[in-house]
């Protein structure tokens, strides 16, 4: 503690905390939280209210792995190559109001995103639009390509 050279610099702490922030998921019904690090991969998530959900998909870009669960936020540092902004929300996982089993990522940024369909066609995701959450879907952010994985 007395040797500053042996401490992590502030930006390394920020990177660790952003990764840790993404490991908690909140129930859309009762707001209780579960730490995914304590749930075996592939197990169901069971919340205090009795609600149960499948283990969530994750968005991976090589540096970060963000669970995709309703209410989860994407930050500028995750969607823009040249950003160290850990506080500006650029996307959010939402549930379809008519079909709660359909989830998607809503673009809240000022940048246009794109994703590749299974046929290889590129679809644009402007601000306010939603990309569906599906296994192996690639999303192209501002200089970052991330893949949705199970």
mmCIF file of N, CA and C in Angstrom:
data_model
loop_
_atom_site.group_PDB
_atom_site.id
_atom_site.type_symbol
_atom_site.label_atom_id
_atom_site.label_comp_id
_atom_site.label_asym_id
_atom_site.label_seq_id
_atom_site.Cartn_x
_atom_site.Cartn_y
_atom_site.Cartn_z
ATOM 1 N N UNK A 1 0.813 -1.180 0.000
ATOM 2 C CA UNK A 1 0.000 0.000 0.000
ATOM 3 C C UNK A 1 0.871 1.265 0.000
ATOM 4 N N UNK A 2 2.036 1.147 0.564
ATOM 5 C CA UNK A 2 2.909 2.312 0.650
ATOM 6 C C UNK A 2 3.689 2.550 -0.634
ATOM 7 N N UNK A 3 3.736 1.548 -1.517
ATOM 8 C CA UNK A 3 4.484 1.683 -2.761
ATOM 9 C C UNK A 3 3.520 1.931 -3.921
ATOM 10 N N UNK A 4 3.398 3.176 -4.400
ATOM 11 C CA UNK A 4 2.457 3.500 -5.480
ATOM 12 C C UNK A 4 2.708 2.719 -6.770
ATOM 13 N N UNK A 5 3.937 2.288 -6.996
ATOM 14 C CA UNK A 5 4.259 1.552 -8.221
ATOM 15 C C UNK A 5 3.663 0.144 -8.245
ATOM 16 N N UNK A 6 3.255 -0.355 -7.091
ATOM 17 C CA UNK A 6 2.664 -1.690 -7.017
ATOM 18 C C UNK A 6 1.136 -1.650 -7.056
ATOM 19 N N UNK A 7 0.559 -0.461 -7.084
ATOM 20 C CA UNK A 7 -0.900 -0.320 -7.141
ATOM 21 C C UNK A 7 -1.380 -0.277 -8.590
ATOM 22 N N UNK A 8 -2.619 -0.730 -8.798
ATOM 23 C CA UNK A 8 -3.217 -0.604 -10.127
ATOM 24 C C UNK A 8 -3.536 0.855 -10.395
ATOM 25 N N UNK A 9 -3.272 1.326 -11.618
ATOM 26 C CA UNK A 9 -3.658 2.703 -11.941
ATOM 27 C C UNK A 9 -5.192 2.802 -12.034
ATOM 28 N N UNK A 10 -5.690 4.026 -11.945
ATOM 29 C CA UNK A 10 -7.138 4.269 -11.913
ATOM 30 C C UNK A 10 -7.859 3.672 -13.121
ATOM 31 N N UNK A 11 -7.285 3.813 -14.314
ATOM 32 C CA UNK A 11 -7.978 3.293 -15.497
ATOM 33 C C UNK A 11 -8.092 1.770 -15.474
ATOM 34 N N UNK A 12 -7.143 1.073 -14.842
ATOM 35 C CA UNK A 12 -7.244 -0.388 -14.708
ATOM 36 C C UNK A 12 -8.364 -0.756 -13.745
ATOM 37 N N UNK A 13 -8.530 0.028 -12.672
ATOM 38 C CA UNK A 13 -9.651 -0.187 -11.752
ATOM 39 C C UNK A 13 -10.970 0.023 -12.479
ATOM 40 N N UNK A 14 -11.042 1.058 -13.311
ATOM 41 C CA UNK A 14 -12.266 1.313 -14.070
ATOM 42 C C UNK A 14 -12.605 0.141 -14.976
ATOM 43 N N UNK A 15 -11.613 -0.424 -15.650
ATOM 44 C CA UNK A 15 -11.848 -1.567 -16.527
ATOM 45 C C UNK A 15 -12.352 -2.775 -15.741
ATOM 46 N N UNK A 16 -11.774 -3.008 -14.581
ATOM 47 C CA UNK A 16 -12.227 -4.126 -13.743
ATOM 48 C C UNK A 16 -13.653 -3.906 -13.242
ATOM 49 N N UNK A 17 -13.937 -2.685 -12.833
ATOM 50 C CA UNK A 17 -15.272 -2.399 -12.310
ATOM 51 C C UNK A 17 -16.343 -2.465 -13.393
ATOM 52 N N UNK A 18 -16.023 -2.067 -14.613
ATOM 53 C CA UNK A 18 -17.006 -2.162 -15.699
ATOM 54 C C UNK A 18 -17.288 -3.627 -16.003
ATOM 55 N N UNK A 19 -16.275 -4.472 -15.928
ATOM 56 C CA UNK A 19 -16.493 -5.915 -16.121
ATOM 57 C C UNK A 19 -17.334 -6.474 -14.989
ATOM 58 N N UNK A 20 -17.078 -6.059 -13.768
ATOM 59 C CA UNK A 20 -17.823 -6.545 -12.613
ATOM 60 C C UNK A 20 -19.262 -6.049 -12.652
ATOM 61 N N UNK A 21 -19.461 -4.806 -13.072
ATOM 62 C CA UNK A 21 -20.804 -4.224 -13.153
ATOM 63 C C UNK A 21 -21.690 -5.069 -14.062
ATOM 64 N N UNK A 22 -21.117 -5.638 -15.093
ATOM 65 C CA UNK A 22 -21.872 -6.440 -16.040
ATOM 66 C C UNK A 22 -22.201 -7.843 -15.574
ATOM 67 N N UNK A 23 -21.734 -8.245 -14.398
ATOM 68 C CA UNK A 23 -22.008 -9.611 -13.941
ATOM 69 C C UNK A 23 -23.293 -9.715 -13.123
ATOM 70 N N UNK A 24 -23.928 -8.592 -12.843
ATOM 71 C CA UNK A 24 -25.175 -8.616 -12.075
ATOM 72 C C UNK A 24 -26.361 -8.462 -13.010
ATOM 73 N N UNK A 25 -27.387 -9.277 -12.802
ATOM 74 C CA UNK A 25 -28.624 -9.141 -13.564
ATOM 75 C C UNK A 25 -29.767 -8.901 -12.585
ATOM 76 N N UNK A 26 -30.698 -8.059 -13.020
ATOM 77 C CA UNK A 26 -31.816 -7.663 -12.176
ATOM 78 C C UNK A 26 -33.108 -8.244 -12.745
ATOM 79 N N UNK A 27 -33.952 -8.801 -11.869
ATOM 80 C CA UNK A 27 -35.233 -9.347 -12.293
ATOM 81 C C UNK A 27 -36.127 -8.219 -12.807
ATOM 82 N N UNK A 28 -36.724 -8.391 -13.992
ATOM 83 C CA UNK A 28 -37.605 -7.348 -14.524
ATOM 84 C C UNK A 28 -38.903 -7.180 -13.727
ATOM 85 N N UNK A 29 -39.207 -8.157 -12.855
ATOM 86 C CA UNK A 29 -40.454 -8.102 -12.086
ATOM 87 C C UNK A 29 -40.273 -7.555 -10.676
ATOM 88 N N UNK A 30 -39.277 -8.091 -9.958
ATOM 89 C CA UNK A 30 -39.142 -7.715 -8.541
ATOM 90 C C UNK A 30 -37.884 -6.907 -8.248
ATOM 91 N N UNK A 31 -37.006 -6.741 -9.220
ATOM 92 C CA UNK A 31 -35.756 -5.990 -9.098
ATOM 93 C C UNK A 31 -34.712 -6.633 -8.193
ATOM 94 N N UNK A 32 -34.918 -7.888 -7.758
ATOM 95 C CA UNK A 32 -33.846 -8.557 -7.018
ATOM 96 C C UNK A 32 -32.716 -8.852 -7.998
ATOM 97 N N UNK A 33 -31.501 -8.980 -7.471
ATOM 98 C CA UNK A 33 -30.335 -9.154 -8.334
ATOM 99 C C UNK A 33 -29.644 -10.483 -8.077
ATOM 100 N N UNK A 34 -29.010 -10.982 -9.143
ATOM 101 C CA UNK A 34 -28.214 -12.201 -9.057
ATOM 102 C C UNK A 34 -26.855 -11.903 -9.686
ATOM 103 N N UNK A 35 -25.801 -12.384 -9.038
ATOM 104 C CA UNK A 35 -24.456 -12.279 -9.605
ATOM 105 C C UNK A 35 -24.210 -13.524 -10.452
ATOM 106 N N UNK A 36 -24.013 -13.330 -11.757
ATOM 107 C CA UNK A 36 -23.835 -14.466 -12.670
ATOM 108 C C UNK A 36 -22.605 -15.298 -12.331
ATOM 109 N N UNK A 37 -21.635 -14.698 -11.669
ATOM 110 C CA UNK A 37 -20.434 -15.448 -11.293
ATOM 111 C C UNK A 37 -20.764 -16.571 -10.308
ATOM 112 N N UNK A 38 -21.913 -16.476 -9.653
ATOM 113 C CA UNK A 38 -22.319 -17.479 -8.672
ATOM 114 C C UNK A 38 -23.287 -18.512 -9.244
ATOM 115 N N UNK A 39 -23.640 -18.365 -10.513
ATOM 116 C CA UNK A 39 -24.587 -19.277 -11.161
ATOM 117 C C UNK A 39 -23.838 -20.066 -12.228
ATOM 118 N N UNK A 40 -23.868 -21.406 -12.151
ATOM 119 C CA UNK A 40 -23.174 -22.186 -13.187
ATOM 120 C C UNK A 40 -23.720 -21.863 -14.579
ATOM 121 N N UNK A 41 -22.821 -21.718 -15.550
ATOM 122 C CA UNK A 41 -23.216 -21.401 -16.930
ATOM 123 C C UNK A 41 -24.204 -22.458 -17.430
ATOM 124 N N UNK A 42 -25.291 -21.993 -17.995
ATOM 125 C CA UNK A 42 -26.307 -22.897 -18.510
ATOM 126 C C UNK A 42 -27.447 -23.162 -17.537
ATOM 127 N N UNK A 43 -27.254 -22.821 -16.259
ATOM 128 C CA UNK A 43 -28.321 -23.002 -15.272
ATOM 129 C C UNK A 43 -29.375 -21.925 -15.432
ATOM 130 N N UNK A 44 -30.546 -22.186 -14.872
ATOM 131 C CA UNK A 44 -31.604 -21.167 -14.873
ATOM 132 C C UNK A 44 -31.327 -20.144 -13.785
ATOM 133 N N UNK A 45 -31.770 -18.910 -14.039
ATOM 134 C CA UNK A 45 -31.684 -17.856 -13.031
ATOM 135 C C UNK A 45 -33.020 -17.827 -12.300
ATOM 136 N N UNK A 46 -32.984 -17.984 -10.982
ATOM 137 C CA UNK A 46 -34.207 -17.992 -10.184
ATOM 138 C C UNK A 46 -34.160 -16.827 -9.212
ATOM 139 N N UNK A 47 -35.157 -15.946 -9.328
ATOM 140 C CA UNK A 47 -35.197 -14.735 -8.522
ATOM 141 C C UNK A 47 -36.120 -14.902 -7.320
ATOM 142 N N UNK A 48 -36.011 -13.956 -6.377
ATOM 143 C CA UNK A 48 -36.780 -13.992 -5.134
ATOM 144 C C UNK A 48 -38.285 -14.092 -5.346
ATOM 145 N N UNK A 49 -38.798 -13.472 -6.416
ATOM 146 C CA UNK A 49 -40.235 -13.454 -6.672
ATOM 147 C C UNK A 49 -40.736 -14.760 -7.277
ATOM 148 N N UNK A 50 -39.811 -15.679 -7.597
ATOM 149 C CA UNK A 50 -40.191 -16.939 -8.220
ATOM 150 C C UNK A 50 -39.997 -16.944 -9.725
ATOM 151 N N UNK A 51 -39.706 -15.796 -10.315
ATOM 152 C CA UNK A 51 -39.454 -15.736 -11.757
ATOM 153 C C UNK A 51 -38.190 -16.518 -12.093
ATOM 154 N N UNK A 52 -38.218 -17.175 -13.230
ATOM 155 C CA UNK A 52 -37.080 -17.976 -13.663
ATOM 156 C C UNK A 52 -36.783 -17.673 -15.126
ATOM 157 N N UNK A 53 -35.509 -17.542 -15.458
ATOM 158 C CA UNK A 53 -35.081 -17.236 -16.815
ATOM 159 C C UNK A 53 -33.912 -18.129 -17.190
ATOM 160 N N UNK A 54 -33.763 -18.370 -18.483
ATOM 161 C CA UNK A 54 -32.599 -19.100 -18.973
ATOM 162 C C UNK A 54 -31.349 -18.250 -18.747
ATOM 163 N N UNK A 55 -30.215 -18.915 -18.653
ATOM 164 C CA UNK A 55 -28.947 -18.204 -18.539
ATOM 165 C C UNK A 55 -28.826 -17.281 -19.756
ATOM 166 N N UNK A 56 -28.451 -16.016 -19.547
ATOM 167 C CA UNK A 56 -28.500 -15.056 -20.661
ATOM 168 C C UNK A 56 -27.398 -15.230 -21.694
ATOM 169 N N UNK A 57 -27.704 -14.750 -22.901
ATOM 170 C CA UNK A 57 -26.685 -14.611 -23.924
ATOM 171 C C UNK A 57 -25.697 -13.549 -23.440
ATOM 172 N N UNK A 58 -24.552 -13.470 -24.097
ATOM 173 C CA UNK A 58 -23.561 -12.445 -23.753
ATOM 174 C C UNK A 58 -23.079 -11.774 -25.038
ATOM 175 N N UNK A 59 -22.669 -10.531 -24.903
ATOM 176 C CA UNK A 59 -22.082 -9.782 -26.013
ATOM 177 C C UNK A 59 -20.577 -9.761 -25.768
ATOM 178 N N UNK A 60 -19.808 -10.335 -26.708
ATOM 179 C CA UNK A 60 -18.356 -10.437 -26.547
ATOM 180 C C UNK A 60 -17.632 -9.701 -27.666
ATOM 181 N N UNK A 61 -16.634 -8.917 -27.271
ATOM 182 C CA UNK A 61 -15.843 -8.181 -28.270
ATOM 183 C C UNK A 61 -14.352 -8.467 -28.167
ATOM 184 N N UNK A 62 -13.969 -9.471 -27.413
ATOM 185 C CA UNK A 62 -12.548 -9.781 -27.240
ATOM 186 C C UNK A 62 -11.984 -9.217 -25.952
ATOM 187 N N UNK A 63 -12.478 -8.047 -25.518
ATOM 188 C CA UNK A 63 -12.029 -7.445 -24.254
ATOM 189 C C UNK A 63 -13.097 -7.564 -23.167
ATOM 190 N N UNK A 64 -14.365 -7.466 -23.578
ATOM 191 C CA UNK A 64 -15.464 -7.459 -22.618
ATOM 192 C C UNK A 64 -16.455 -8.572 -22.939
ATOM 193 N N UNK A 65 -17.116 -9.041 -21.896
ATOM 194 C CA UNK A 65 -18.203 -10.005 -22.048
ATOM 195 C C UNK A 65 -19.350 -9.466 -21.204
ATOM 196 N N UNK A 66 -20.410 -9.004 -21.872
ATOM 197 C CA UNK A 66 -21.525 -8.357 -21.197
ATOM 198 C C UNK A 66 -22.765 -9.235 -21.282
ATOM 199 N N UNK A 67 -23.317 -9.667 -20.127
ATOM 200 C CA UNK A 67 -24.554 -10.453 -20.170
ATOM 201 C C UNK A 67 -25.702 -9.618 -20.730
ATOM 202 N N UNK A 68 -26.515 -10.236 -21.559
ATOM 203 C CA UNK A 68 -27.630 -9.545 -22.192
ATOM 204 C C UNK A 68 -28.929 -9.980 -21.515
ATOM 205 N N UNK A 69 -29.351 -9.175 -20.559
ATOM 206 C CA UNK A 69 -30.531 -9.451 -19.751
ATOM 207 C C UNK A 69 -31.332 -8.163 -19.670
ATOM 208 N N UNK A 70 -32.653 -8.210 -19.678
ATOM 209 C CA UNK A 70 -33.434 -6.966 -19.647
ATOM 210 C C UNK A 70 -32.940 -5.987 -18.577
ATOM 211 N N UNK A 71 -32.715 -4.768 -19.003
ATOM 212 C CA UNK A 71 -32.212 -3.722 -18.113
ATOM 213 C C UNK A 71 -30.709 -3.544 -18.188
ATOM 214 N N UNK A 72 -29.993 -4.519 -18.773
ATOM 215 C CA UNK A 72 -28.536 -4.404 -18.890
ATOM 216 C C UNK A 72 -28.203 -3.222 -19.799
ATOM 217 N N UNK A 73 -27.168 -2.507 -19.437
ATOM 218 C CA UNK A 73 -26.764 -1.314 -20.175
ATOM 219 C C UNK A 73 -25.450 -1.567 -20.910
ATOM 220 N N UNK A 74 -25.337 -0.971 -22.083
ATOM 221 C CA UNK A 74 -24.062 -0.911 -22.801
ATOM 222 C C UNK A 74 -23.554 0.511 -22.653
ATOM 223 N N UNK A 75 -22.261 0.653 -22.471
ATOM 224 C CA UNK A 75 -21.649 1.958 -22.249
ATOM 225 C C UNK A 75 -20.738 2.311 -23.411
ATOM 226 N N UNK A 76 -20.435 3.567 -23.544
ATOM 227 C CA UNK A 76 -19.619 4.058 -24.638
ATOM 228 C C UNK A 76 -18.302 3.292 -24.763
ATOM 229 N N UNK A 77 -17.698 2.921 -23.647
ATOM 230 C CA UNK A 77 -16.432 2.186 -23.695
ATOM 231 C C UNK A 77 -16.596 0.808 -24.336
ATOM 232 N N UNK A 78 -17.833 0.299 -24.397
ATOM 233 C CA UNK A 78 -18.101 -1.008 -24.996
ATOM 234 C C UNK A 78 -18.532 -0.903 -26.460
ATOM 235 N N UNK A 79 -18.969 0.281 -26.882
ATOM 236 C CA UNK A 79 -19.521 0.429 -28.237
ATOM 237 C C UNK A 79 -18.763 1.428 -29.110
ATOM 238 N N UNK A 80 -17.681 1.992 -28.595
ATOM 239 C CA UNK A 80 -16.893 2.929 -29.386
ATOM 240 C C UNK A 80 -15.410 2.633 -29.176
ATOM 241 N N UNK A 81 -14.720 2.363 -30.244
ATOM 242 C CA UNK A 81 -13.309 1.942 -30.188
ATOM 243 C C UNK A 81 -12.418 2.921 -29.432
ATOM 244 N N UNK A 82 -12.633 4.194 -29.624
ATOM 245 C CA UNK A 82 -11.734 5.186 -29.052
ATOM 246 C C UNK A 82 -12.258 5.807 -27.760
ATOM 247 N N UNK A 83 -13.166 5.117 -27.077
ATOM 248 C CA UNK A 83 -13.769 5.709 -25.883
ATOM 249 C C UNK A 83 -13.307 5.022 -24.599
ATOM 250 N N UNK A 84 -13.028 5.841 -23.615
ATOM 251 C CA UNK A 84 -12.775 5.361 -22.254
ATOM 252 C C UNK A 84 -13.911 5.804 -21.336
ATOM 253 N N UNK A 85 -15.056 6.143 -21.927
ATOM 254 C CA UNK A 85 -16.206 6.641 -21.182
ATOM 255 C C UNK A 85 -16.976 5.461 -20.593
ATOM 256 N N UNK A 86 -16.886 5.331 -19.271
ATOM 257 C CA UNK A 86 -17.511 4.224 -18.564
ATOM 258 C C UNK A 86 -18.877 4.596 -17.992
ATOM 259 N N UNK A 87 -19.384 5.786 -18.309
ATOM 260 C CA UNK A 87 -20.645 6.211 -17.694
ATOM 261 C C UNK A 87 -21.756 6.541 -18.690
ATOM 262 N N UNK A 88 -21.434 6.857 -19.937
ATOM 263 C CA UNK A 88 -22.466 7.204 -20.911
ATOM 264 C C UNK A 88 -23.122 5.940 -21.459
ATOM 265 N N UNK A 89 -24.432 5.820 -21.257
ATOM 266 C CA UNK A 89 -25.183 4.652 -21.729
ATOM 267 C C UNK A 89 -25.438 4.820 -23.227
ATOM 268 N N UNK A 90 -25.060 3.786 -23.996
ATOM 269 C CA UNK A 90 -25.251 3.823 -25.448
ATOM 270 C C UNK A 90 -26.219 2.756 -25.934
ATOM 271 N N UNK A 91 -26.603 1.850 -25.054
ATOM 272 C CA UNK A 91 -27.543 0.798 -25.430
ATOM 273 C C UNK A 91 -28.150 0.164 -24.199
ATOM 274 N N UNK A 92 -29.314 -0.465 -24.384
ATOM 275 C CA UNK A 92 -29.977 -1.141 -23.268
ATOM 276 C C UNK A 92 -30.720 -2.366 -23.785
ATOM 277 N N UNK A 93 -30.660 -3.450 -23.012
ATOM 278 C CA UNK A 93 -31.401 -4.655 -23.355
ATOM 279 C C UNK A 93 -32.847 -4.453 -22.907
ATOM 280 N N UNK A 94 -33.764 -4.668 -23.845
ATOM 281 C CA UNK A 94 -35.189 -4.477 -23.548
ATOM 282 C C UNK A 94 -35.970 -5.731 -23.910
ATOM 283 N N UNK A 95 -37.162 -5.858 -23.292
ATOM 284 C CA UNK A 95 -38.103 -6.941 -23.611
ATOM 285 C C UNK A 95 -39.168 -6.396 -24.553
ATOM 286 N N UNK A 96 -39.624 -7.218 -25.464
ATOM 287 C CA UNK A 96 -40.738 -6.858 -26.325
ATOM 288 C C UNK A 96 -42.003 -6.791 -25.459
ATOM 289 N N UNK A 97 -42.736 -5.679 -25.524
ATOM 290 C CA UNK A 97 -43.924 -5.500 -24.679
ATOM 291 C C UNK A 97 -45.015 -6.522 -24.992
ATOM 292 N N UNK A 98 -45.132 -6.910 -26.264
ATOM 293 C CA UNK A 98 -46.166 -7.866 -26.662
ATOM 294 C C UNK A 98 -45.748 -9.319 -26.478
ATOM 295 N N UNK A 99 -44.433 -9.562 -26.487
ATOM 296 C CA UNK A 99 -43.911 -10.917 -26.320
ATOM 297 C C UNK A 99 -42.658 -10.847 -25.455
ATOM 298 N N UNK A 100 -42.807 -10.958 -24.119
ATOM 299 C CA UNK A 100 -41.665 -10.798 -23.208
ATOM 300 C C UNK A 100 -40.533 -11.803 -23.403
ATOM 301 N N UNK A 101 -40.758 -12.852 -24.197
ATOM 302 C CA UNK A 101 -39.665 -13.798 -24.446
ATOM 303 C C UNK A 101 -38.716 -13.298 -25.531
ATOM 304 N N UNK A 102 -39.103 -12.223 -26.237
ATOM 305 C CA UNK A 102 -38.229 -11.620 -27.251
ATOM 306 C C UNK A 102 -37.473 -10.450 -26.647
ATOM 307 N N UNK A 103 -36.146 -10.534 -26.706
ATOM 308 C CA UNK A 103 -35.297 -9.492 -26.155
ATOM 309 C C UNK A 103 -34.480 -8.878 -27.280
ATOM 310 N N UNK A 104 -34.082 -7.627 -27.080
ATOM 311 C CA UNK A 104 -33.252 -6.954 -28.064
ATOM 312 C C UNK A 104 -32.398 -5.883 -27.415
ATOM 313 N N UNK A 105 -31.463 -5.350 -28.177
ATOM 314 C CA UNK A 105 -30.598 -4.269 -27.704
ATOM 315 C C UNK A 105 -31.032 -2.991 -28.414
ATOM 316 N N UNK A 106 -31.451 -2.010 -27.630
ATOM 317 C CA UNK A 106 -31.897 -0.735 -28.192
ATOM 318 C C UNK A 106 -30.701 0.210 -28.303
ATOM 319 N N UNK A 107 -30.533 0.795 -29.479
ATOM 320 C CA UNK A 107 -29.447 1.742 -29.713
ATOM 321 C C UNK A 107 -29.832 3.093 -29.108
ATOM 322 N N UNK A 108 -29.122 3.498 -28.072
ATOM 323 C CA UNK A 108 -29.340 4.786 -27.420
ATOM 324 C C UNK A 108 -28.221 5.769 -27.721
ATOM 325 N N UNK A 109 -27.328 5.390 -28.626
ATOM 326 C CA UNK A 109 -26.171 6.241 -28.943
ATOM 327 C C UNK A 109 -26.516 7.209 -30.064
ATOM 328 N N UNK A 110 -25.586 8.098 -30.332
ATOM 329 C CA UNK A 110 -25.761 9.014 -31.462
ATOM 330 C C UNK A 110 -25.106 8.452 -32.727
ATOM 331 N N UNK A 111 -24.616 7.218 -32.644
ATOM 332 C CA UNK A 111 -23.985 6.552 -33.786
ATOM 333 C C UNK A 111 -24.928 5.486 -34.341
ATOM 334 N N UNK A 112 -24.785 5.211 -35.618
ATOM 335 C CA UNK A 112 -25.555 4.136 -36.226
ATOM 336 C C UNK A 112 -24.773 2.836 -36.085
ATOM 337 N N UNK A 113 -25.441 1.765 -35.685
ATOM 338 C CA UNK A 113 -24.839 0.447 -35.601
ATOM 339 C C UNK A 113 -25.317 -0.354 -36.804
ATOM 340 N N UNK A 114 -24.765 -1.549 -36.956
ATOM 341 C CA UNK A 114 -25.214 -2.458 -38.011
ATOM 342 C C UNK A 114 -25.052 -3.889 -37.507
ATOM 343 N N UNK A 115 -25.822 -4.790 -38.087
ATOM 344 C CA UNK A 115 -25.634 -6.203 -37.769
ATOM 345 C C UNK A 115 -25.785 -7.025 -39.037
ATOM 346 N N UNK A 116 -25.134 -8.173 -39.030
ATOM 347 C CA UNK A 116 -25.185 -9.074 -40.178
ATOM 348 C C UNK A 116 -26.253 -10.128 -39.922
ATOM 349 N N UNK A 117 -27.206 -10.240 -40.850
ATOM 350 C CA UNK A 117 -28.236 -11.264 -40.728
ATOM 351 C C UNK A 117 -27.623 -12.628 -41.034
ATOM 352 N N UNK A 118 -28.383 -13.686 -40.797
ATOM 353 C CA UNK A 118 -27.870 -15.034 -41.074
ATOM 354 C C UNK A 118 -27.550 -15.214 -42.560
ATOM 355 N N UNK A 119 -28.233 -14.485 -43.429
ATOM 356 C CA UNK A 119 -27.953 -14.569 -44.863
ATOM 357 C C UNK A 119 -26.757 -13.706 -45.274
ATOM 358 N N UNK A 120 -26.191 -12.946 -44.313
ATOM 359 C CA UNK A 120 -25.032 -12.106 -44.591
ATOM 360 C C UNK A 120 -25.381 -10.675 -44.945
ATOM 361 N N UNK A 121 -26.658 -10.365 -45.045
ATOM 362 C CA UNK A 121 -27.092 -9.003 -45.361
ATOM 363 C C UNK A 121 -26.850 -8.092 -44.155
ATOM 364 N N UNK A 122 -26.354 -6.884 -44.414
ATOM 365 C CA UNK A 122 -26.124 -5.920 -43.338
ATOM 366 C C UNK A 122 -27.381 -5.076 -43.135
ATOM 367 N N UNK A 123 -27.806 -4.968 -41.876
ATOM 368 C CA UNK A 123 -28.967 -4.144 -41.522
ATOM 369 C C UNK A 123 -28.481 -3.031 -40.605
ATOM 370 N N UNK A 124 -28.968 -1.829 -40.850
ATOM 371 C CA UNK A 124 -28.593 -0.680 -40.025
ATOM 372 C C UNK A 124 -29.468 -0.624 -38.777
ATOM 373 N N UNK A 125 -28.864 -0.100 -37.707
ATOM 374 C CA UNK A 125 -29.570 0.076 -36.435
ATOM 375 C C UNK A 125 -29.390 1.537 -36.022
ATOM 376 N N UNK A 126 -30.243 2.427 -36.492
ATOM 377 C CA UNK A 126 -30.118 3.836 -36.097
ATOM 378 C C UNK A 126 -30.541 4.045 -34.646
ATOM 379 N N UNK A 127 -30.269 5.220 -34.127
ATOM 380 C CA UNK A 127 -30.674 5.578 -32.766
ATOM 381 C C UNK A 127 -32.163 5.285 -32.586
ATOM 382 N N UNK A 128 -32.491 4.624 -31.474
ATOM 383 C CA UNK A 128 -33.884 4.308 -31.160
ATOM 384 C C UNK A 128 -34.344 2.973 -31.698
ATOM 385 N N UNK A 129 -33.578 2.362 -32.600
ATOM 386 C CA UNK A 129 -33.949 1.060 -33.163
ATOM 387 C C UNK A 129 -33.397 -0.069 -32.288
ATOM 388 N N UNK A 130 -33.907 -1.270 -32.529
ATOM 389 C CA UNK A 130 -33.557 -2.431 -31.713
ATOM 390 C C UNK A 130 -33.018 -3.543 -32.598
ATOM 391 N N UNK A 131 -31.943 -4.179 -32.144
ATOM 392 C CA UNK A 131 -31.410 -5.363 -32.814
ATOM 393 C C UNK A 131 -31.808 -6.568 -31.959
ATOM 394 N N UNK A 132 -32.330 -7.629 -32.573
ATOM 395 C CA UNK A 132 -32.741 -8.800 -31.789
ATOM 396 C C UNK A 132 -31.534 -9.527 -31.212
ATOM 397 N N UNK A 133 -31.733 -10.136 -30.068
ATOM 398 C CA UNK A 133 -30.669 -10.933 -29.453
ATOM 399 C C UNK A 133 -30.807 -12.358 -29.975
ATOM 400 N N UNK A 134 -29.783 -12.808 -30.689
ATOM 401 C CA UNK A 134 -29.774 -14.151 -31.266
ATOM 402 C C UNK A 134 -28.342 -14.671 -31.271
ATOM 403 N N UNK A 135 -28.195 -15.955 -31.050
ATOM 404 C CA UNK A 135 -26.878 -16.572 -30.984
ATOM 405 C C UNK A 135 -26.096 -16.355 -32.280
ATOM 406 N N UNK A 136 -24.821 -16.033 -32.130
ATOM 407 C CA UNK A 136 -23.863 -15.826 -33.224
ATOM 408 C C UNK A 136 -24.118 -14.578 -34.061
ATOM 409 N N UNK A 137 -24.999 -13.704 -33.634
ATOM 410 C CA UNK A 137 -25.253 -12.461 -34.362
ATOM 411 C C UNK A 137 -24.096 -11.500 -34.117
ATOM 412 N N UNK A 138 -23.554 -10.922 -35.181
ATOM 413 C CA UNK A 138 -22.478 -9.936 -35.053
ATOM 414 C C UNK A 138 -23.052 -8.541 -35.148
ATOM 415 N N UNK A 139 -22.636 -7.688 -34.199
ATOM 416 C CA UNK A 139 -23.065 -6.297 -34.209
ATOM 417 C C UNK A 139 -21.826 -5.428 -34.434
ATOM 418 N N UNK A 140 -21.955 -4.492 -35.352
ATOM 419 C CA UNK A 140 -20.858 -3.578 -35.664
ATOM 420 C C UNK A 140 -21.191 -2.219 -35.048
ATOM 421 N N UNK A 141 -20.418 -1.871 -34.034
ATOM 422 C CA UNK A 141 -20.572 -0.591 -33.357
ATOM 423 C C UNK A 141 -19.623 0.417 -34.006
ATOM 424 N N UNK A 142 -19.240 1.426 -33.282
ATOM 425 C CA UNK A 142 -18.330 2.466 -33.751
ATOM 426 C C UNK A 142 -16.886 1.954 -33.650
ATOM 427 N N UNK A 143 -16.440 1.184 -34.662
ATOM 428 C CA UNK A 143 -15.075 0.661 -34.675
ATOM 429 C C UNK A 143 -14.892 -0.623 -33.885
ATOM 430 N N UNK A 144 -15.961 -1.203 -33.381
ATOM 431 C CA UNK A 144 -15.908 -2.450 -32.597
ATOM 432 C C UNK A 144 -16.903 -3.438 -33.193
ATOM 433 N N UNK A 145 -16.460 -4.667 -33.372
ATOM 434 C CA UNK A 145 -17.370 -5.728 -33.767
ATOM 435 C C UNK A 145 -17.507 -6.676 -32.593
ATOM 436 N N UNK A 146 -18.741 -6.964 -32.204
ATOM 437 C CA UNK A 146 -19.006 -7.859 -31.087
ATOM 438 C C UNK A 146 -19.958 -8.950 -31.552
ATOM 439 N N UNK A 147 -19.908 -10.071 -30.870
ATOM 440 C CA UNK A 147 -20.728 -11.218 -31.243
ATOM 441 C C UNK A 147 -21.562 -11.648 -30.054
ATOM 442 N N UNK A 148 -22.813 -11.991 -30.337
ATOM 443 C CA UNK A 148 -23.688 -12.511 -29.287
ATOM 444 C C UNK A 148 -23.452 -14.010 -29.189
ATOM 445 N N UNK A 149 -23.164 -14.486 -27.972
ATOM 446 C CA UNK A 149 -22.870 -15.899 -27.748
ATOM 447 C C UNK A 149 -23.742 -16.453 -26.630
ATOM 448 N N UNK A 150 -23.902 -17.734 -26.633
ATOM 449 C CA UNK A 150 -24.674 -18.420 -25.581
ATOM 450 C C UNK A 150 -23.744 -18.943 -24.536
#
